[in-house]
Amino acid sequence: MMRVSAALCVCALLVHCASSGRVLRRIKERVHRIRYEEAKRHLLLLPAVGKQSISTAKEGYVPQPLDHFDSQCIETIPQRFFVNEAFWKRPHGPVFLYIGGESAILETSVLLGHHVQMAEDNGALLVALEHRFYGKSISPNGLQIEKLRFLSSQQALADLVAFHRYIGERYSLTHKNTWISFGGSYPGALSAWFHGKFPHLVYGAVASSAPVKAKLDFSAYNKVVGESLNNEAVGGSEKCVNVVWEAFAAVEAALMGGNGTQAAKDFVCCGPLETFKDQIELVQSLADIIMGIVQYNKEWDFMSIAELCSIITNRSEVIEQEAEAYKRLVKLASIYRERQKQSCLQTSYKRVVEELKNTSIQTTGVGERQWYYQTCAEFGFYQTCEDANCPFSRMLTLQSQTELCPLVFGISESSLPSHIAFTNRYYGADHPQTRRVLYVNGDIDPWHELSVLPSGSKGVSNRSILINGTAHCADMNPHRDGDPTALKEAQKEIERHVALWLKTAAWELM
């Protein structure tokens, strides 16, 4: 079935990523809302600059087998998709596929973004598919443990195969309609894997900020956070990262020294720090604020790396020097709560477990329970702080995150390494044997560590681009006047690759 729906909804572009703590997940939700406002303003301004305002997209649902790999299973789930035919040059124009991830998708997936601009340039039909078990693509009991076992990247790729066939039949497509896939972060990995496993269906793939290498202990995430805080090109400095380190050392010392009550008061926690795990939640929340600022630098309305470092390093004469770093972190947390309209920081470990065990369906935003299941079953991606390169507290251990797998899902911690090893063997990790996949990353984005990068010192190769000074999935945004030169050049390079793929596909047909 299909119906017409309005375009002014929360933009689900560019926010797919794994996250450790509650605050970073809330930051992702905030980025959703910011994208919505940007999309609304952009679409409303199009007529003023002489362009057609594409105000509607077609929404539909396709029934998918619950289990693609068991022919005896007849149960299905609804899978939501969107279509934009406005730019399509019938009947042989290409098809641009936007792949959803661990968040609900909405109309803006086919209305706004760099891939939409390229679709207009190349006369492409735009389609977007929501990931199974997220958004509205889920059955009423889909979050029960017995159903979650059908949530996997392998099932998601099989969904894409079936969707390819469905769209082909609906629009009478042939081999002359060249498919190109797009995705950012986890969907970026799906984009690369879809081409890698089914090159006869999708001719080329753009994989933005794609963590194609599964990793149990993703300590490199916080290593890059520290490097980005030290990067003068984006407003960081050695002083900045050192003060961050001093601040977390002071928080840890206060907690280990029995001053948890005062720390809870200083950081305005929602409740007392009753257990050691509650203390870890506080430290994780404080780290998440900084991690979110780095990962989404200049991509949301809270704060940039430059602003963060200005606050962290602006010493006050009225604060004694030995307490300066701690007080600066208190101020940063206060600014975060004020701007995000939160009265307190939630630091209850018990509440974290309750939320992850909650099986009620949420059809918008990020699927927290589902994504944590996927980290336990396939990917890891746990952002730890147990080595010398991390600017935060050593309290953020691998154990503190993996212990949730058996507690919430019954997945033993001992099984996690084998799950991750299988994922890397199945897809090829960061050395995939793929053709016509373009991996795009920003060098201050911590997720670039798990992607495919250019060899040597150059920022561009025939299959990967590393953009100086840009954050998570920045290349997926539509062109903006204030974009740095490196980002503009990277988007032009993406456009050249896509145009070349389409030209090569047409030549091969001849």
Short mmCIF file of C-alpha atoms in Angstrom, two decimals:
data_model
loop_
_atom_site.label_atom_id
_atom_site.label_comp_id
_atom_site.label_asym_id
_atom_site.label_seq_id
_atom_site.Cartn_x
_atom_site.Cartn_y
_atom_site.Cartn_z
CA MET A 1 0.00 0.00 0.00
CA MET A 2 1.13 3.58 -0.58
CA ARG A 3 -0.02 7.00 0.50
CA VAL A 4 1.14 10.60 0.09
CA SER A 5 2.61 12.23 3.19
CA ALA A 6 4.01 15.61 4.14
CA ALA A 7 7.73 16.32 3.92
CA LEU A 8 8.10 18.41 7.04
CA CYS A 9 9.13 15.67 9.46
CA VAL A 10 12.16 14.95 11.54
CA CYS A 11 15.10 14.49 9.21
CA ALA A 12 16.71 11.13 9.82
CA LEU A 13 19.79 11.93 7.77
CA LEU A 14 23.28 11.71 9.15
CA VAL A 15 22.68 10.60 12.69
CA HIS A 16 23.15 6.84 12.57
CA CYS A 17 25.88 5.75 14.90
CA ALA A 18 26.55 3.59 17.90
CA SER A 19 26.71 5.30 21.25
CA SER A 20 27.81 4.35 24.72
CA GLY A 21 25.75 6.32 27.19
CA ARG A 22 22.42 7.95 27.72
CA VAL A 23 23.64 11.50 27.01
CA LEU A 24 25.18 10.61 23.65
CA ARG A 25 21.93 8.94 22.65
CA ARG A 26 20.05 12.11 23.62
CA ILE A 27 22.48 14.12 21.54
CA LYS A 28 21.58 11.90 18.58
CA GLU A 29 17.92 12.67 19.18
CA ARG A 30 18.77 16.37 19.30
CA VAL A 31 20.53 16.09 15.96
CA HIS A 32 17.31 14.56 14.60
CA ARG A 33 15.39 17.66 15.66
CA ILE A 34 18.01 20.02 14.24
CA ARG A 35 17.89 18.20 10.90
CA TYR A 36 14.10 18.60 10.94
CA GLU A 37 14.36 22.36 11.35
CA GLU A 38 17.05 22.58 8.64
CA ALA A 39 14.95 20.50 6.26
CA LYS A 40 11.86 22.61 6.90
CA ARG A 41 13.69 25.87 6.30
CA HIS A 42 15.43 24.52 3.20
CA LEU A 43 12.24 23.23 1.59
CA LEU A 44 10.32 26.41 2.34
CA LEU A 45 13.04 28.58 0.82
CA LEU A 46 13.28 26.71 -2.49
CA PRO A 47 10.57 28.75 -4.27
CA ALA A 48 12.30 31.98 -3.21
CA VAL A 49 15.44 31.00 -5.11
CA GLY A 50 13.55 29.89 -8.20
CA LYS A 51 13.51 26.16 -7.52
CA GLN A 52 10.60 23.79 -7.31
CA SER A 53 9.62 22.88 -3.75
CA ILE A 54 9.17 19.13 -3.56
CA SER A 55 6.75 19.09 -0.65
CA THR A 56 5.52 15.51 -0.81
CA ALA A 57 6.98 12.05 -0.90
CA LYS A 58 5.21 8.75 -1.28
CA GLU A 59 5.27 6.46 1.74
CA GLY A 60 4.62 2.74 1.48
CA TYR A 61 5.06 -0.59 3.25
CA VAL A 62 6.36 -3.81 1.80
CA PRO A 63 5.82 -7.13 3.64
CA GLN A 64 9.13 -8.81 4.38
CA PRO A 65 9.72 -12.38 5.63
CA LEU A 66 10.60 -12.36 9.31
CA ASP A 67 13.35 -14.84 8.43
CA HIS A 68 14.68 -14.72 4.87
CA PHE A 69 16.79 -17.83 5.49
CA ASP A 70 14.05 -20.23 6.57
CA SER A 71 11.57 -21.06 3.82
CA GLN A 72 9.30 -22.69 6.40
CA CYS A 73 8.82 -19.38 8.23
CA ILE A 74 5.71 -17.65 6.86
CA GLU A 75 5.57 -14.76 9.35
CA THR A 76 6.16 -11.30 7.87
CA ILE A 77 6.92 -7.82 9.15
CA PRO A 78 5.96 -4.49 7.55
CA GLN A 79 8.86 -2.46 6.19
CA ARG A 80 8.43 1.22 5.52
CA PHE A 81 9.87 3.02 2.51
CA PHE A 82 9.69 6.40 0.79
CA VAL A 83 9.85 7.29 -2.90
CA ASN A 84 10.51 10.60 -4.68
CA GLU A 85 9.83 10.50 -8.43
CA ALA A 86 10.29 14.24 -9.04
CA PHE A 87 13.70 14.00 -10.74
CA TRP A 88 13.36 10.62 -12.43
CA LYS A 89 13.99 10.54 -16.17
CA ARG A 90 11.71 7.71 -17.19
CA PRO A 91 12.01 4.98 -18.16
CA HIS A 92 15.75 4.26 -17.92
CA GLY A 93 16.94 6.80 -15.33
CA PRO A 94 19.03 5.44 -12.43
CA VAL A 95 17.76 4.55 -8.96
CA PHE A 96 19.38 6.10 -5.86
CA LEU A 97 18.77 4.00 -2.75
CA TYR A 98 19.06 5.61 0.71
CA ILE A 99 19.52 2.94 3.40
CA GLY A 100 18.12 3.41 6.90
CA GLY A 101 19.80 2.31 10.11
CA GLU A 102 19.15 2.31 13.85
CA SER A 103 16.73 5.23 13.67
CA ALA A 104 13.35 5.75 12.09
CA ILE A 105 13.50 7.13 8.55
CA LEU A 106 11.22 9.87 7.30
CA GLU A 107 10.36 11.68 4.09
CA THR A 108 13.42 13.88 4.23
CA SER A 109 15.51 10.83 3.33
CA VAL A 110 14.31 11.34 -0.26
CA LEU A 111 13.86 15.13 -0.12
CA LEU A 112 17.07 16.59 1.24
CA GLY A 113 20.76 15.74 1.24
CA HIS A 114 23.75 15.50 -1.06
CA HIS A 115 22.37 12.28 -2.59
CA VAL A 116 19.15 14.13 -3.44
CA GLN A 117 21.11 16.87 -5.20
CA MET A 118 22.95 14.21 -7.18
CA ALA A 119 19.63 12.55 -8.03
CA GLU A 120 18.42 15.83 -9.51
CA ASP A 121 21.65 16.14 -11.53
CA ASN A 122 21.40 12.59 -12.85
CA GLY A 123 17.65 12.14 -13.29
CA ALA A 124 17.38 9.44 -10.63
CA LEU A 125 14.43 7.84 -8.90
CA LEU A 126 14.92 8.26 -5.13
CA VAL A 127 13.94 5.46 -2.75
CA ALA A 128 14.65 4.98 0.96
CA LEU A 129 14.16 1.83 3.03
CA GLU A 130 13.78 1.74 6.80
CA HIS A 131 15.82 -0.87 8.65
CA ARG A 132 13.88 -3.81 10.02
CA PHE A 133 12.92 -3.53 13.72
CA TYR A 134 13.33 0.27 13.76
CA GLY A 135 10.75 3.02 13.36
CA LYS A 136 7.52 1.54 12.00
CA SER A 137 9.20 -1.48 10.41
CA ILE A 138 8.43 -3.82 13.28
CA SER A 139 5.69 -6.16 14.46
CA PRO A 140 3.84 -5.41 17.74
CA ASN A 141 5.93 -7.91 19.72
CA GLY A 142 9.15 -7.22 17.82
CA LEU A 143 11.26 -6.20 20.81
CA GLN A 144 10.84 -9.49 22.64
CA ILE A 145 14.09 -11.45 22.84
CA GLU A 146 12.71 -14.33 20.76
CA LYS A 147 12.03 -11.86 17.92
CA LEU A 148 15.26 -9.88 18.17
CA ARG A 149 17.21 -12.85 16.86
CA PHE A 150 15.83 -11.89 13.44
CA LEU A 151 17.44 -8.47 13.73
CA SER A 152 20.78 -8.63 11.95
CA SER A 153 22.72 -7.01 9.15
CA GLN A 154 22.40 -10.21 7.12
CA GLN A 155 18.59 -10.07 7.35
CA ALA A 156 18.76 -6.34 6.53
CA LEU A 157 20.69 -7.05 3.33
CA ALA A 158 18.14 -9.68 2.39
CA ASP A 159 15.46 -7.02 2.94
CA LEU A 160 17.30 -4.79 0.47
CA VAL A 161 17.36 -7.59 -2.10
CA ALA A 162 13.60 -8.10 -1.76
CA PHE A 163 13.00 -4.34 -1.85
CA HIS A 164 15.09 -4.08 -5.03
CA ARG A 165 12.79 -6.63 -6.63
CA TYR A 166 9.65 -4.90 -5.30
CA ILE A 167 10.64 -1.46 -6.66
CA GLY A 168 11.71 -3.04 -9.93
CA GLU A 169 8.30 -4.63 -10.41
CA ARG A 170 6.37 -1.56 -9.23
CA TYR A 171 8.14 0.81 -11.65
CA SER A 172 8.76 -1.69 -14.45
CA LEU A 173 12.53 -1.29 -14.12
CA THR A 174 15.03 -3.22 -16.21
CA HIS A 175 18.77 -3.82 -16.27
CA LYS A 176 19.03 -0.38 -17.88
CA ASN A 177 18.11 1.28 -14.56
CA THR A 178 21.42 1.50 -12.69
CA TRP A 179 21.17 1.36 -8.89
CA ILE A 180 23.50 3.35 -6.60
CA SER A 181 23.23 2.99 -2.80
CA PHE A 182 23.94 5.59 -0.09
CA GLY A 183 24.23 5.40 3.68
CA GLY A 184 25.92 7.05 6.64
CA SER A 185 27.55 5.31 9.64
CA TYR A 186 25.97 1.85 10.15
CA PRO A 187 23.83 2.35 7.01
CA GLY A 188 27.07 3.36 5.29
CA ALA A 189 28.45 -0.05 6.15
CA LEU A 190 25.22 -1.62 4.85
CA SER A 191 25.64 0.35 1.62
CA ALA A 192 29.13 -1.07 1.13
CA TRP A 193 28.07 -4.58 2.13
CA PHE A 194 25.04 -4.54 -0.16
CA HIS A 195 27.26 -3.85 -3.15
CA GLY A 196 29.86 -6.33 -1.94
CA LYS A 197 27.39 -9.18 -1.56
CA PHE A 198 25.07 -8.30 -4.47
CA PRO A 199 27.08 -6.42 -7.12
CA HIS A 200 24.60 -7.54 -9.78
CA LEU A 201 21.87 -5.51 -8.03
CA VAL A 202 23.63 -2.32 -7.01
CA TYR A 203 26.29 -1.00 -9.38
CA GLY A 204 28.04 1.38 -7.00
CA ALA A 205 27.85 2.45 -3.35
CA VAL A 206 28.75 5.53 -1.31
CA ALA A 207 29.61 4.61 2.29
CA SER A 208 29.88 7.68 4.51
CA SER A 209 31.49 7.34 7.97
CA ALA A 210 31.00 3.59 7.60
CA PRO A 211 32.39 1.40 10.40
CA VAL A 212 32.88 -1.70 8.27
CA LYS A 213 35.25 -3.25 10.80
CA ALA A 214 33.48 -4.69 13.84
CA LYS A 215 35.45 -4.11 17.04
CA LEU A 216 34.72 -5.31 20.56
CA ASP A 217 36.94 -2.85 22.41
CA PHE A 218 36.68 0.35 20.40
CA SER A 219 39.23 2.29 22.46
CA ALA A 220 40.35 4.08 19.29
CA TYR A 221 37.11 6.11 19.42
CA ASN A 222 38.25 8.07 22.45
CA LYS A 223 41.81 8.23 21.13
CA VAL A 224 40.45 10.20 18.16
CA VAL A 225 38.34 12.34 20.51
CA GLY A 226 41.55 13.32 22.27
CA GLU A 227 43.33 13.99 18.97
CA SER A 228 40.42 16.15 17.78
CA LEU A 229 40.47 18.17 21.01
CA ASN A 230 44.17 18.73 20.28
CA ASN A 231 43.57 19.72 16.64
CA GLU A 232 44.22 23.45 16.23
CA ALA A 233 42.58 23.46 12.79
CA VAL A 234 39.16 22.92 14.43
CA GLY A 235 39.77 25.04 17.53
CA GLY A 236 41.46 22.48 19.74
CA SER A 237 44.77 22.70 21.54
CA GLU A 238 47.15 20.70 23.68
CA LYS A 239 46.01 22.78 26.63
CA CYS A 240 42.39 21.86 25.94
CA VAL A 241 42.91 18.10 25.92
CA ASN A 242 45.13 18.34 29.01
CA VAL A 243 42.49 20.23 30.97
CA VAL A 244 39.87 17.65 29.96
CA TRP A 245 42.16 14.91 31.24
CA GLU A 246 42.75 16.84 34.50
CA ALA A 247 39.02 17.40 34.96
CA PHE A 248 38.14 13.71 34.67
CA ALA A 249 41.05 12.76 36.90
CA ALA A 250 39.61 15.14 39.51
CA VAL A 251 36.11 13.66 39.16
CA GLU A 252 37.49 10.14 39.52
CA ALA A 253 39.52 11.16 42.56
CA ALA A 254 36.45 12.70 44.16
CA LEU A 255 34.37 9.58 43.58
CA MET A 256 37.10 7.19 44.75
CA GLY A 257 37.76 9.43 47.75
CA GLY A 258 34.24 9.09 49.07
CA ASN A 259 32.99 12.47 47.83
CA GLY A 260 30.25 11.07 45.62
CA THR A 261 27.56 13.08 47.41
CA GLN A 262 29.33 16.33 46.61
CA ALA A 263 29.96 15.27 43.02
CA ALA A 264 26.27 14.45 42.58
CA LYS A 265 25.44 17.92 43.89
CA ASP A 266 28.06 19.68 41.74
CA PHE A 267 26.88 18.02 38.52
CA VAL A 268 23.19 18.18 39.49
CA CYS A 269 22.49 14.48 39.21
CA CYS A 270 18.85 13.35 39.23
CA GLY A 271 19.49 11.19 42.26
CA PRO A 272 22.21 10.09 44.67
CA LEU A 273 25.14 8.05 43.41
CA GLU A 274 24.14 5.00 45.41
CA THR A 275 26.43 2.45 43.77
CA PHE A 276 29.73 2.32 41.94
CA LYS A 277 27.79 1.69 38.74
CA ASP A 278 25.88 4.94 39.31
CA GLN A 279 29.25 6.68 39.55
CA ILE A 280 30.26 5.14 36.24
CA GLU A 281 27.02 6.47 34.73
CA LEU A 282 27.96 9.98 35.86
CA VAL A 283 31.41 9.72 34.33
CA GLN A 284 29.92 8.27 31.13
CA SER A 285 27.41 11.12 30.90
CA LEU A 286 30.16 13.74 31.29
CA ALA A 287 32.30 11.98 28.68
CA ASP A 288 29.29 11.71 26.35
CA ILE A 289 28.89 15.49 26.30
CA ILE A 290 32.42 15.90 24.97
CA MET A 291 32.18 12.87 22.69
CA GLY A 292 29.00 14.30 21.16
CA ILE A 293 30.60 17.71 20.62
CA VAL A 294 33.52 16.11 18.77
CA GLN A 295 31.49 13.60 16.74
CA TYR A 296 28.96 16.22 15.60
CA ASN A 297 31.29 19.22 15.49
CA LYS A 298 29.39 22.11 13.82
CA GLU A 299 26.57 19.70 12.92
CA TRP A 300 24.22 20.71 15.73
CA ASP A 301 23.31 23.77 17.76
CA PHE A 302 24.91 22.99 21.13
CA MET A 303 28.63 23.62 20.91
CA SER A 304 31.65 23.17 18.65
CA ILE A 305 35.12 21.92 19.58
CA ALA A 306 36.36 25.51 19.50
CA GLU A 307 33.66 26.65 21.94
CA LEU A 308 34.27 23.67 24.20
CA CYS A 309 37.99 24.39 24.39
CA SER A 310 37.32 28.05 25.07
CA ILE A 311 35.20 27.14 28.11
CA ILE A 312 37.56 24.42 29.32
CA THR A 313 40.73 26.54 29.09
CA ASN A 314 39.41 29.94 30.24
CA ARG A 315 40.96 30.09 33.69
CA SER A 316 39.23 32.17 36.31
CA GLU A 317 41.06 34.16 38.96
CA VAL A 318 38.39 33.42 41.56
CA ILE A 319 38.84 29.64 41.37
CA GLU A 320 41.88 28.09 43.00
CA GLN A 321 44.11 26.53 40.35
CA GLU A 322 44.01 22.96 41.65
CA ALA A 323 40.20 22.89 41.33
CA GLU A 324 40.04 24.79 38.03
CA ALA A 325 39.66 21.82 35.66
CA TYR A 326 36.94 20.22 37.79
CA LYS A 327 34.99 23.49 37.95
CA ARG A 328 35.26 23.93 34.19
CA LEU A 329 33.71 20.50 33.66
CA VAL A 330 30.94 21.42 36.09
CA LYS A 331 30.29 24.55 34.03
CA LEU A 332 30.25 22.56 30.77
CA ALA A 333 27.70 20.12 32.22
CA SER A 334 25.60 23.07 33.43
CA ILE A 335 25.61 24.64 29.95
CA TYR A 336 24.63 21.30 28.45
CA ARG A 337 21.67 20.88 30.82
CA GLU A 338 20.53 24.46 30.30
CA ARG A 339 20.67 24.37 26.50
CA GLN A 340 19.10 20.91 26.30
CA LYS A 341 16.43 21.93 28.83
CA GLN A 342 17.28 19.14 31.27
CA SER A 343 16.87 19.80 34.97
CA CYS A 344 19.39 17.16 35.99
CA LEU A 345 21.78 14.45 34.73
CA GLN A 346 20.31 10.95 34.89
CA THR A 347 22.92 8.70 36.51
CA SER A 348 20.93 5.66 37.68
CA TYR A 349 22.38 2.38 36.43
CA LYS A 350 19.17 0.64 37.47
CA ARG A 351 17.21 2.94 35.19
CA VAL A 352 19.59 2.25 32.27
CA VAL A 353 18.91 -1.48 32.61
CA GLU A 354 15.16 -0.90 32.89
CA GLU A 355 15.15 1.20 29.71
CA LEU A 356 17.12 -1.41 27.77
CA LYS A 357 14.71 -4.12 28.96
CA ASN A 358 11.69 -2.09 27.91
CA THR A 359 9.93 -3.91 25.05
CA SER A 360 7.37 -1.23 24.20
CA ILE A 361 7.56 -0.04 20.60
CA GLN A 362 8.82 3.48 19.83
CA THR A 363 8.14 4.38 16.20
CA THR A 364 10.26 7.54 16.09
CA GLY A 365 13.88 8.35 16.85
CA VAL A 366 16.65 5.96 17.82
CA GLY A 367 15.89 2.33 18.72
CA GLU A 368 17.99 2.03 21.84
CA ARG A 369 17.16 -1.56 22.80
CA GLN A 370 17.47 -2.82 19.24
CA TRP A 371 20.84 -1.20 18.64
CA TYR A 372 22.33 -2.46 21.87
CA TYR A 373 21.21 -5.94 20.85
CA GLN A 374 23.07 -5.56 17.56
CA THR A 375 26.24 -4.47 19.35
CA CYS A 376 26.05 -7.63 21.46
CA ALA A 377 25.16 -9.94 18.56
CA GLU A 378 27.33 -8.55 15.75
CA PHE A 379 29.46 -5.46 16.17
CA GLY A 380 30.75 -4.54 19.63
CA PHE A 381 31.70 -0.88 19.05
CA TYR A 382 32.07 -0.33 22.82
CA GLN A 383 33.80 3.00 23.35
CA THR A 384 36.16 2.31 26.24
CA CYS A 385 38.74 4.33 28.14
CA GLU A 386 41.26 1.88 29.53
CA ASP A 387 44.40 3.02 27.73
CA ALA A 388 46.67 6.04 27.95
CA ASN A 389 45.25 7.70 24.82
CA CYS A 390 41.82 8.29 26.35
CA PRO A 391 41.21 11.80 27.75
CA PHE A 392 38.50 10.59 30.14
CA SER A 393 38.33 8.25 33.14
CA ARG A 394 39.58 4.67 33.33
CA MET A 395 36.26 3.89 35.01
CA LEU A 396 34.79 3.51 31.50
CA THR A 397 35.74 -0.12 31.01
CA LEU A 398 34.80 -2.76 28.48
CA GLN A 399 33.27 -4.81 31.28
CA SER A 400 30.90 -1.99 32.24
CA GLN A 401 29.34 -2.20 28.77
CA THR A 402 29.51 -5.88 27.86
CA GLU A 403 27.90 -6.98 31.13
CA LEU A 404 24.62 -5.59 29.78
CA CYS A 405 24.54 -8.24 27.04
CA PRO A 406 23.77 -11.20 29.34
CA LEU A 407 21.79 -9.03 31.74
CA VAL A 408 19.41 -7.65 29.11
CA PHE A 409 19.51 -10.18 26.25
CA GLY A 410 20.94 -13.39 27.65
CA ILE A 411 23.96 -13.14 25.33
CA SER A 412 27.06 -14.31 27.20
CA GLU A 413 30.06 -12.03 27.33
CA SER A 414 32.30 -14.94 26.34
CA SER A 415 30.45 -15.23 23.01
CA LEU A 416 31.04 -11.63 21.93
CA PRO A 417 34.51 -12.12 20.39
CA SER A 418 33.23 -14.93 18.16
CA HIS A 419 30.24 -12.83 17.04
CA ILE A 420 32.55 -9.99 16.03
CA ALA A 421 35.05 -12.31 14.36
CA PHE A 422 32.23 -13.77 12.24
CA THR A 423 31.08 -10.29 11.18
CA ASN A 424 34.57 -9.38 10.02
CA ARG A 425 35.09 -12.67 8.17
CA TYR A 426 31.69 -12.38 6.51
CA TYR A 427 32.15 -8.81 5.23
CA GLY A 428 35.93 -8.44 4.99
CA ALA A 429 36.36 -5.83 7.76
CA ASP A 430 38.39 -2.81 6.60
CA HIS A 431 39.96 -4.77 3.73
CA PRO A 432 36.84 -5.68 1.75
CA GLN A 433 37.13 -7.13 -1.73
CA THR A 434 34.70 -4.66 -3.26
CA ARG A 435 34.60 -2.65 -6.47
CA ARG A 436 32.90 0.68 -6.99
CA VAL A 437 32.45 1.45 -3.29
CA LEU A 438 33.50 4.93 -2.20
CA TYR A 439 34.30 5.24 1.51
CA VAL A 440 34.02 8.82 2.78
CA ASN A 441 35.18 9.95 6.24
CA GLY A 442 36.02 13.06 8.23
CA ASP A 443 39.31 13.00 10.09
CA ILE A 444 37.93 14.41 13.36
CA ASP A 445 35.11 11.84 13.38
CA PRO A 446 36.09 8.97 15.73
CA TRP A 447 34.27 6.44 13.52
CA HIS A 448 36.78 6.83 10.70
CA GLU A 449 39.07 4.45 12.61
CA LEU A 450 36.82 1.52 11.62
CA SER A 451 36.37 2.48 7.98
CA VAL A 452 38.43 2.09 4.80
CA LEU A 453 40.95 4.92 4.54
CA PRO A 454 43.26 6.19 1.79
CA SER A 455 46.69 4.56 1.80
CA GLY A 456 49.63 6.85 2.40
CA SER A 457 49.26 10.51 3.27
CA LYS A 458 46.83 11.55 0.55
CA GLY A 459 43.25 12.34 1.49
CA VAL A 460 41.75 10.83 -1.68
CA SER A 461 42.17 7.47 -3.37
CA ASN A 462 40.21 5.62 -6.02
CA ARG A 463 37.96 4.17 -3.34
CA SER A 464 38.22 6.39 -0.24
CA ILE A 465 38.20 10.03 0.81
CA LEU A 466 39.39 11.44 4.14
CA ILE A 467 38.18 15.01 4.66
CA ASN A 468 40.25 17.34 6.79
CA GLY A 469 38.44 19.03 9.65
CA THR A 470 35.01 17.45 9.22
CA ALA A 471 32.83 15.39 11.50
CA HIS A 472 30.46 12.43 11.30
CA CYS A 473 28.68 12.12 7.91
CA ALA A 474 29.19 15.81 7.09
CA ASP A 475 29.46 14.97 3.40
CA MET A 476 25.83 13.79 3.34
CA ASN A 477 24.51 17.28 3.98
CA PRO A 478 23.28 19.38 1.06
CA HIS A 479 25.69 22.06 -0.13
CA ARG A 480 25.92 24.96 2.31
CA ASP A 481 27.55 28.35 1.80
CA GLY A 482 29.74 28.09 4.88
CA ASP A 483 31.15 24.64 4.14
CA PRO A 484 34.94 24.38 4.36
CA THR A 485 36.87 23.98 1.12
CA ALA A 486 37.89 20.41 1.94
CA LEU A 487 34.26 19.38 2.32
CA LYS A 488 33.22 21.08 -0.91
CA GLU A 489 36.02 19.33 -2.79
CA ALA A 490 35.08 15.98 -1.26
CA GLN A 491 31.47 16.34 -2.37
CA LYS A 492 32.64 17.17 -5.88
CA GLU A 493 34.76 14.02 -5.81
CA ILE A 494 31.72 11.98 -4.75
CA GLU A 495 29.74 13.52 -7.60
CA ARG A 496 32.50 12.57 -10.05
CA HIS A 497 32.51 8.96 -8.84
CA VAL A 498 28.74 8.64 -9.12
CA ALA A 499 28.68 10.23 -12.59
CA LEU A 500 31.50 7.92 -13.72
CA TRP A 501 29.69 4.84 -12.42
CA LEU A 502 26.55 5.80 -14.32
CA LYS A 503 28.51 6.50 -17.49
CA THR A 504 30.42 3.20 -17.17
CA ALA A 505 27.19 1.26 -16.56
CA ALA A 506 25.65 2.81 -19.70
CA TRP A 507 28.77 1.96 -21.71
CA GLU A 508 28.69 -1.64 -20.51
CA LEU A 509 25.08 -1.96 -21.65
CA MET A 510 26.14 -0.87 -25.15
#
